[in-house]
PDB file of C-alpha atoms in Angstrom:
ATOM      1  CA  MET A   1      91.178  80.721 113.311  1.00  0.00           C
ATOM      2  CA  ASP A   2      91.994  80.930 116.996  1.00  0.00           C
ATOM      3  CA  ASN A   3      92.256  77.119 117.091  1.00  0.00           C
ATOM      4  CA  LEU A   4      94.898  76.839 114.369  1.00  0.00           C
ATOM      5  CA  SER A   5      97.687  74.463 115.234  1.00  0.00           C
ATOM      6  CA  ASP A   6     101.014  75.782 116.467  1.00  0.00           C
ATOM      7  CA  SER A   7     102.593  74.507 113.255  1.00  0.00           C
ATOM      8  CA  TRP A   8     101.031  77.501 111.532  1.00  0.00           C
ATOM      9  CA  THR A   9     103.598  79.819 113.074  1.00  0.00           C
ATOM     10  CA  GLY A  10     107.275  79.945 113.875  1.00  0.00           C
ATOM     11  CA  GLN A  11     109.555  82.338 115.688  1.00  0.00           C
ATOM     12  CA  PRO A  12     110.907  85.325 113.739  1.00  0.00           C
ATOM     13  CA  THR A  13     114.532  86.330 113.994  1.00  0.00           C
ATOM     14  CA  GLY A  14     116.370  89.587 113.461  1.00  0.00           C
ATOM     15  CA  GLY A  15     115.275  93.167 114.157  1.00  0.00           C
ATOM     16  CA  ARG A  16     111.896  94.849 113.938  1.00  0.00           C
ATOM     17  CA  ILE A  17     111.862  95.036 110.149  1.00  0.00           C
ATOM     18  CA  GLY A  18     112.858  91.372 109.909  1.00  0.00           C
ATOM     19  CA  ALA A  19     110.078  90.474 112.324  1.00  0.00           C
ATOM     20  CA  VAL A  20     107.509  92.381 110.284  1.00  0.00           C
ATOM     21  CA  GLU A  21     108.576  90.609 107.110  1.00  0.00           C
ATOM     22  CA  TYR A  22     108.495  87.194 108.813  1.00  0.00           C
ATOM     23  CA  VAL A  23     105.050  87.613 110.368  1.00  0.00           C
ATOM     24  CA  LEU A  24     103.664  89.210 107.203  1.00  0.00           C
ATOM     25  CA  ARG A  25     104.876  86.329 105.049  1.00  0.00           C
ATOM     26  CA  ASP A  26     103.488  83.715 107.434  1.00  0.00           C
ATOM     27  CA  LEU A  27     100.063  85.327 107.809  1.00  0.00           C
ATOM     28  CA  ASN A  28      99.895  86.085 104.092  1.00  0.00           C
ATOM     29  CA  ASP A  29     100.682  82.443 103.279  1.00  0.00           C
ATOM     30  CA  ALA A  30      98.110  81.205 105.795  1.00  0.00           C
ATOM     31  CA  ILE A  31      95.416  83.305 104.136  1.00  0.00           C
ATOM     32  CA  THR A  32      96.297  82.584 100.496  1.00  0.00           C
ATOM     33  CA  ALA A  33      96.614  78.851 101.250  1.00  0.00           C
ATOM     34  CA  GLY A  34      93.121  78.819 102.737  1.00  0.00           C
ATOM     35  CA  VAL A  35      94.258  77.893 106.255  1.00  0.00           C
ATOM     36  CA  ALA A  36      92.456  81.057 107.263  1.00  0.00           C
ATOM     37  CA  ARG A  37      89.154  81.242 105.377  1.00  0.00           C
ATOM     38  CA  VAL A  38      87.225  84.260 104.169  1.00  0.00           C
ATOM     39  CA  GLY A  39      85.159  85.538 107.076  1.00  0.00           C
ATOM     40  CA  ASP A  40      87.470  84.096 109.738  1.00  0.00           C
ATOM     41  CA  ARG A  41      88.480  86.503 112.465  1.00  0.00           C
ATOM     42  CA  LEU A  42      92.201  86.676 113.117  1.00  0.00           C
ATOM     43  CA  PRO A  43      93.374  86.317 116.711  1.00  0.00           C
ATOM     44  CA  ALA A  44      93.546  89.562 118.672  1.00  0.00           C
ATOM     45  CA  GLU A  45      96.717  91.668 118.494  1.00  0.00           C
ATOM     46  CA  HIS A  46      97.983  90.473 121.878  1.00  0.00           C
ATOM     47  CA  ALA A  47      97.393  86.834 120.925  1.00  0.00           C
ATOM     48  CA  LEU A  48      99.254  87.194 117.632  1.00  0.00           C
ATOM     49  CA  ALA A  49     102.082  89.025 119.384  1.00  0.00           C
ATOM     50  CA  ALA A  50     102.398  86.178 121.887  1.00  0.00           C
ATOM     51  CA  ARG A  51     102.170  83.512 119.175  1.00  0.00           C
ATOM     52  CA  TYR A  52     105.010  85.055 117.177  1.00  0.00           C
ATOM     53  CA  GLY A  53     107.028  86.379 120.101  1.00  0.00           C
ATOM     54  CA  VAL A  54     106.960  89.961 118.778  1.00  0.00           C
ATOM     55  CA  SER A  55     105.583  93.292 119.954  1.00  0.00           C
ATOM     56  CA  ARG A  56     102.052  94.455 119.252  1.00  0.00           C
ATOM     57  CA  THR A  57     103.597  97.280 117.208  1.00  0.00           C
ATOM     58  CA  VAL A  58     104.922  94.683 114.757  1.00  0.00           C
ATOM     59  CA  ILE A  59     101.501  93.038 114.573  1.00  0.00           C
ATOM     60  CA  ARG A  60      99.792  96.374 113.872  1.00  0.00           C
ATOM     61  CA  GLU A  61     102.157  97.045 110.981  1.00  0.00           C
ATOM     62  CA  VAL A  62     101.495  93.586 109.536  1.00  0.00           C
ATOM     63  CA  LEU A  63      97.724  94.002 109.813  1.00  0.00           C
ATOM     64  CA  ARG A  64      97.880  97.372 108.057  1.00  0.00           C
ATOM     65  CA  ILE A  65      99.828  95.853 105.173  1.00  0.00           C
ATOM     66  CA  LEU A  66      97.433  92.905 104.858  1.00  0.00           C
ATOM     67  CA  GLU A  67      94.557  95.370 104.648  1.00  0.00           C
ATOM     68  CA  THR A  68      96.303  97.397 101.921  1.00  0.00           C
ATOM     69  CA  ARG A  69      96.570  94.154  99.945  1.00  0.00           C
ATOM     70  CA  GLY A  70      92.847  93.577 100.290  1.00  0.00           C
ATOM     71  CA  LEU A  71      93.348  90.350 102.246  1.00  0.00           C
ATOM     72  CA  THR A  72      91.807  91.531 105.512  1.00  0.00           C
ATOM     73  CA  VAL A  73      89.437  94.157 106.830  1.00  0.00           C
ATOM     74  CA  THR A  74      89.503  95.593 110.338  1.00  0.00           C
ATOM     75  CA  ARG A  75      86.174  96.446 111.943  1.00  0.00           C
ATOM     76  CA  THR A  76      86.350  98.760 114.935  1.00  0.00           C
ATOM     77  CA  GLY A  77      85.434  96.972 118.136  1.00  0.00           C
ATOM     78  CA  ARG A  78      85.120  93.600 116.401  1.00  0.00           C
ATOM     79  CA  GLY A  79      88.586  92.706 115.165  1.00  0.00           C
ATOM     80  CA  THR A  80      90.338  91.864 111.898  1.00  0.00           C
ATOM     81  CA  PHE A  81      88.686  89.466 109.437  1.00  0.00           C
ATOM     82  CA  VAL A  82      89.909  87.638 106.337  1.00  0.00           C
ATOM     83  CA  ALA A  83      88.355  89.403 103.324  1.00  0.00           C
ATOM     84  CA  ALA A  84      89.889  87.530 100.384  1.00  0.00           C
ATOM     85  CA  LEU A  85      92.240  84.659  99.613  1.00  0.00           C
ATOM     86  CA  GLU A  86      94.116  86.602  96.945  1.00  0.00           C
ATOM     87  CA  ALA A  87      95.564  90.089  97.142  1.00  0.00           C
ATOM     88  CA  THR A  88      94.010  92.755  94.974  1.00  0.00           C
ATOM     89  CA  ARG A  89      96.214  94.089  92.197  1.00  0.00           C
ATOM     90  CA  GLY A  90      97.898  97.251  93.397  1.00  0.00           C
ATOM     91  CA  LEU A  91      98.131  98.613  96.907  1.00  0.00           C
ATOM     92  CA  ARG A  92      95.192 100.462  98.436  1.00  0.00           C
ATOM     93  CA  PHE A  93      95.313 102.952 101.290  1.00  0.00           C
ATOM     94  CA  GLY A  94      92.150 104.063 103.034  1.00  0.00           C
ATOM     95  CA  GLY A  95      90.021 103.487  99.944  1.00  0.00           C
ATOM     96  CA  TYR A  96      92.508 105.015  97.501  1.00  0.00           C
ATOM     97  CA  SER A  97      94.896 103.180  95.214  1.00  0.00           C
ATOM     98  CA  ALA A  98      98.597 103.926  95.319  1.00  0.00           C
ATOM     99  CA  SER A  99      98.304 105.482  91.862  1.00  0.00           C
ATOM    100  CA  ASP A 100      95.468 107.738  93.077  1.00  0.00           C
ATOM    101  CA  LEU A 101      97.730 109.213  95.744  1.00  0.00           C
ATOM    102  CA  ILE A 102     100.763 109.386  93.448  1.00  0.00           C
ATOM    103  CA  GLU A 103      98.769 111.441  90.934  1.00  0.00           C
ATOM    104  CA  ALA A 104      97.022 113.749  93.390  1.00  0.00           C
ATOM    105  CA  ARG A 105      99.562 114.621  96.057  1.00  0.00           C
ATOM    106  CA  PRO A 106     101.960 116.766  93.972  1.00  0.00           C
ATOM    107  CA  HIS A 107      99.082 118.982  92.800  1.00  0.00           C
ATOM    108  CA  ILE A 108      98.158 119.636  96.425  1.00  0.00           C
ATOM    109  CA  GLU A 109     101.356 119.515  98.423  1.00  0.00           C
ATOM    110  CA  VAL A 110     103.914 121.127  96.106  1.00  0.00           C
ATOM    111  CA  ALA A 111     101.742 124.231  95.802  1.00  0.00           C
ATOM    112  CA  ALA A 112     101.013 124.186  99.535  1.00  0.00           C
ATOM    113  CA  ALA A 113     104.732 124.097 100.375  1.00  0.00           C
ATOM    114  CA  GLY A 114     105.433 127.043  98.087  1.00  0.00           C
ATOM    115  CA  LEU A 115     102.645 129.127  99.588  1.00  0.00           C
ATOM    116  CA  ALA A 116     103.723 128.160 103.103  1.00  0.00           C
ATOM    117  CA  ALA A 117     107.138 129.674 102.407  1.00  0.00           C
ATOM    118  CA  VAL A 118     105.577 133.136 102.052  1.00  0.00           C
ATOM    119  CA  ARG A 119     102.508 132.879 104.268  1.00  0.00           C
ATOM    120  CA  ARG A 120     103.642 130.868 107.303  1.00  0.00           C
ATOM    121  CA  SER A 121     103.707 132.434 110.731  1.00  0.00           C
ATOM    122  CA  GLU A 122     106.625 132.136 113.119  1.00  0.00           C
ATOM    123  CA  ASP A 123     104.476 129.895 115.322  1.00  0.00           C
ATOM    124  CA  GLN A 124     103.910 127.567 112.375  1.00  0.00           C
ATOM    125  CA  VAL A 125     107.635 127.423 111.639  1.00  0.00           C
ATOM    126  CA  THR A 126     108.251 126.547 115.282  1.00  0.00           C
ATOM    127  CA  ALA A 127     105.546 123.862 115.118  1.00  0.00           C
ATOM    128  CA  LEU A 128     107.158 122.335 112.025  1.00  0.00           C
ATOM    129  CA  GLN A 129     110.589 122.331 113.622  1.00  0.00           C
ATOM    130  CA  ASP A 130     109.165 120.731 116.767  1.00  0.00           C
ATOM    131  CA  LEU A 131     107.580 117.989 114.659  1.00  0.00           C
ATOM    132  CA  LEU A 132     110.930 117.338 112.949  1.00  0.00           C
ATOM    133  CA  GLU A 133     112.608 116.934 116.323  1.00  0.00           C
ATOM    134  CA  GLN A 134     109.914 114.569 117.555  1.00  0.00           C
ATOM    135  CA  MET A 135     110.232 112.476 114.392  1.00  0.00           C
ATOM    136  CA  ASP A 136     114.012 112.293 114.766  1.00  0.00           C
ATOM    137  CA  ASN A 137     113.607 110.925 118.301  1.00  0.00           C
ATOM    138  CA  GLU A 138     110.534 108.717 117.819  1.00  0.00           C
ATOM    139  CA  GLN A 139     111.183 104.967 117.923  1.00  0.00           C
ATOM    140  CA  ASP A 140     107.602 103.746 117.631  1.00  0.00           C
ATOM    141  CA  PRO A 141     106.824 103.415 113.882  1.00  0.00           C
ATOM    142  CA  LYS A 142     103.090 103.950 114.440  1.00  0.00           C
ATOM    143  CA  LYS A 143     103.683 107.232 116.263  1.00  0.00           C
ATOM    144  CA  TRP A 144     106.227 108.285 113.634  1.00  0.00           C
ATOM    145  CA  VAL A 145     103.763 107.947 110.762  1.00  0.00           C
ATOM    146  CA  GLU A 146     101.217 109.948 112.742  1.00  0.00           C
ATOM    147  CA  LEU A 147     103.832 112.693 113.192  1.00  0.00           C
ATOM    148  CA  ASP A 148     104.569 112.458 109.469  1.00  0.00           C
ATOM    149  CA  SER A 149     100.904 113.079 108.703  1.00  0.00           C
ATOM    150  CA  SER A 150     100.868 116.003 111.160  1.00  0.00           C
ATOM    151  CA  LEU A 151     103.910 117.553 109.469  1.00  0.00           C
ATOM    152  CA  HIS A 152     102.290 117.472 106.041  1.00  0.00           C
ATOM    153  CA  SER A 153      99.020 118.794 107.481  1.00  0.00           C
ATOM    154  CA  THR A 154     100.848 121.643 109.222  1.00  0.00           C
ATOM    155  CA  ILE A 155     102.546 122.610 105.956  1.00  0.00           C
ATOM    156  CA  ALA A 156      99.138 122.641 104.253  1.00  0.00           C
ATOM    157  CA  ALA A 157      97.719 124.815 107.035  1.00  0.00           C
ATOM    158  CA  ALA A 158     100.707 127.172 106.766  1.00  0.00           C
ATOM    159  CA  SER A 159      99.846 127.710 103.085  1.00  0.00           C
ATOM    160  CA  GLY A 160      96.931 129.835 104.248  1.00  0.00           C
ATOM    161  CA  ASN A 161      94.623 128.035 101.826  1.00  0.00           C
ATOM    162  CA  PRO A 162      91.999 126.016 103.734  1.00  0.00           C
ATOM    163  CA  VAL A 163      91.282 123.865 100.673  1.00  0.00           C
ATOM    164  CA  PHE A 164      94.740 122.278 100.885  1.00  0.00           C
ATOM    165  CA  ALA A 165      94.332 121.682 104.619  1.00  0.00           C
ATOM    166  CA  ASP A 166      90.853 120.185 104.184  1.00  0.00           C
ATOM    167  CA  VAL A 167      91.967 117.814 101.411  1.00  0.00           C
ATOM    168  CA  LEU A 168      94.878 116.481 103.465  1.00  0.00           C
ATOM    169  CA  ALA A 169      92.613 116.081 106.492  1.00  0.00           C
ATOM    170  CA  GLN A 170      90.216 114.027 104.375  1.00  0.00           C
ATOM    171  CA  ILE A 171      92.947 111.647 103.183  1.00  0.00           C
ATOM    172  CA  SER A 172      95.019 111.601 106.389  1.00  0.00           C
ATOM    173  CA  HIS A 173      94.072 107.984 107.155  1.00  0.00           C
ATOM    174  CA  ALA A 174      95.261 106.936 103.701  1.00  0.00           C
ATOM    175  CA  LEU A 175      98.532 108.833 104.107  1.00  0.00           C
ATOM    176  CA  VAL A 176      99.215 107.198 107.492  1.00  0.00           C
ATOM    177  CA  SER A 177      98.565 103.767 105.988  1.00  0.00           C
ATOM    178  CA  GLN A 178     100.769 104.526 102.989  1.00  0.00           C
ATOM    179  CA  SER A 179     103.595 105.800 105.169  1.00  0.00           C
ATOM    180  CA  SER A 180     103.480 102.641 107.299  1.00  0.00           C
ATOM    181  CA  VAL A 181     104.060 100.483 104.240  1.00  0.00           C
ATOM    182  CA  ILE A 182     106.683 102.719 102.642  1.00  0.00           C
ATOM    183  CA  ASN A 183     108.774 102.792 105.804  1.00  0.00           C
ATOM    184  CA  LEU A 184     109.315  99.030 105.577  1.00  0.00           C
ATOM    185  CA  ALA A 185     111.794  99.813 102.788  1.00  0.00           C
ATOM    186  CA  PRO A 186     115.310  99.777 104.307  1.00  0.00           C
ATOM    187  CA  GLY A 187     116.522 103.277 105.132  1.00  0.00           C
ATOM    188  CA  ARG A 188     113.345 104.956 103.898  1.00  0.00           C
ATOM    189  CA  ARG A 189     112.450 106.564 107.227  1.00  0.00           C
ATOM    190  CA  GLU A 190     115.888 108.190 107.554  1.00  0.00           C
ATOM    191  CA  GLN A 191     115.697 109.458 103.969  1.00  0.00           C
ATOM    192  CA  SER A 192     112.233 110.833 104.629  1.00  0.00           C
ATOM    193  CA  ASP A 193     113.490 112.671 107.735  1.00  0.00           C
ATOM    194  CA  SER A 194     116.198 114.311 105.623  1.00  0.00           C
ATOM    195  CA  GLU A 195     113.719 115.309 102.922  1.00  0.00           C
ATOM    196  CA  HIS A 196     111.358 116.780 105.511  1.00  0.00           C
ATOM    197  CA  ARG A 197     114.175 118.829 107.042  1.00  0.00           C
ATOM    198  CA  ALA A 198     114.994 120.330 103.637  1.00  0.00           C
ATOM    199  CA  ILE A 199     111.351 121.282 103.047  1.00  0.00           C
ATOM    200  CA  VAL A 200     110.926 122.886 106.466  1.00  0.00           C
ATOM    201  CA  ALA A 201     114.235 124.755 106.165  1.00  0.00           C
ATOM    202  CA  ALA A 202     113.106 126.216 102.823  1.00  0.00           C
ATOM    203  CA  ILE A 203     109.767 127.263 104.316  1.00  0.00           C
ATOM    204  CA  ALA A 204     111.546 128.887 107.260  1.00  0.00           C
ATOM    205  CA  ARG A 205     113.824 130.816 104.840  1.00  0.00           C
ATOM    206  CA  GLY A 206     110.836 131.944 102.813  1.00  0.00           C
ATOM    207  CA  SER A 207     112.136 130.318  99.621  1.00  0.00           C
ATOM    208  CA  VAL A 208     109.181 129.382  97.430  1.00  0.00           C
ATOM    209  CA  ALA A 209     111.256 127.614  94.775  1.00  0.00           C
ATOM    210  CA  GLU A 210     113.233 125.539  97.298  1.00  0.00           C
ATOM    211  CA  ALA A 211     110.118 124.596  99.252  1.00  0.00           C
ATOM    212  CA  GLU A 212     108.346 123.472  96.077  1.00  0.00           C
ATOM    213  CA  ASP A 213     111.417 121.628  94.799  1.00  0.00           C
ATOM    214  CA  GLY A 214     111.902 119.951  98.181  1.00  0.00           C
ATOM    215  CA  MET A 215     108.326 118.710  98.321  1.00  0.00           C
ATOM    216  CA  HIS A 216     108.446 117.588  94.698  1.00  0.00           C
ATOM    217  CA  PHE A 217     111.611 115.589  95.376  1.00  0.00           C
ATOM    218  CA  HIS A 218     110.097 114.055  98.528  1.00  0.00           C
ATOM    219  CA  LEU A 219     106.960 112.922  96.701  1.00  0.00           C
ATOM    220  CA  ASP A 220     109.057 111.559  93.834  1.00  0.00           C
ATOM    221  CA  GLN A 221     110.957 109.394  96.321  1.00  0.00           C
ATOM    222  CA  VAL A 222     107.673 108.182  97.815  1.00  0.00           C
ATOM    223  CA  LYS A 223     106.487 107.353  94.301  1.00  0.00           C
ATOM    224  CA  GLU A 224     109.630 105.328  93.548  1.00  0.00           C
ATOM    225  CA  VAL A 225     109.235 103.227  96.704  1.00  0.00           C
ATOM    226  CA  LEU A 226     105.538 102.632  96.018  1.00  0.00           C
ATOM    227  CA  LEU A 227     106.213 101.551  92.441  1.00  0.00           C
ATOM    228  CA  THR A 228     108.905  99.151  93.658  1.00  0.00           C
ATOM    229  CA  ILE A 229     106.614  97.639  96.295  1.00  0.00           C
ATOM    230  CA  THR A 230     103.777  97.330  93.781  1.00  0.00           C
ATOM    231  CA  ALA A 231     106.057  95.576  91.283  1.00  0.00           C
ATOM    232  CA  LEU A 232     107.223  93.116  93.932  1.00  0.00           C
ATOM    233  CA  ASP A 233     103.631  92.368  94.957  1.00  0.00           C
ATOM    234  CA  GLU A 234     102.660  91.672  91.343  1.00  0.00           C
ATOM    235  CA  GLN A 235     105.515  89.168  91.040  1.00  0.00           C
ATOM    236  CA  ARG A 236     104.209  87.091  93.938  1.00  0.00           C
TER     237      ARG A 236
END
């Protein structure tokens, strides 16, 4: 695939989100049209970034989305390879379907938030507030989703129940991948920041009901975005 003609790509315009959408569409079309064949290795991140005139951060986001669609697979130390010419039905994150995560997360995280409101230590409240501040100031989307995962893991740890913490640790890769895709929705990151602040504030106040309600609302919003993205993918 490294010897594909320059006609395969163009130059994206607009901001970061526009660039992601442009590169994603172009690479997706190249794969589904068979220009890139199953088993082909995609050019390295730096080569794709240079080809499209975008940052490597944009390329990483695109590659994560292609993998959630089942079109590519990334092998550590070897690169990203074309895995299929057609996207699988439904998004997948770290081996789990979107519906798997939608079903499971409320049973884990709503209860964890409620318990955190009565069991958290002052150090854990401070850690959560520090994470909120870092997320507010973080411009790199990859680092932001990692902070997002850390926030949810810290809430689970603050519940005092190691089962919740262990489950989130096991699916952390899936949650990071899911968050990367969800945040492509316009305004979603800012909404998520607001929802996180409400959850942490309730935990700091020791309000079980507000912490549970806040987490339930947050996960409902995540669900709505995922269902919208899934519906759009199925229309393609």
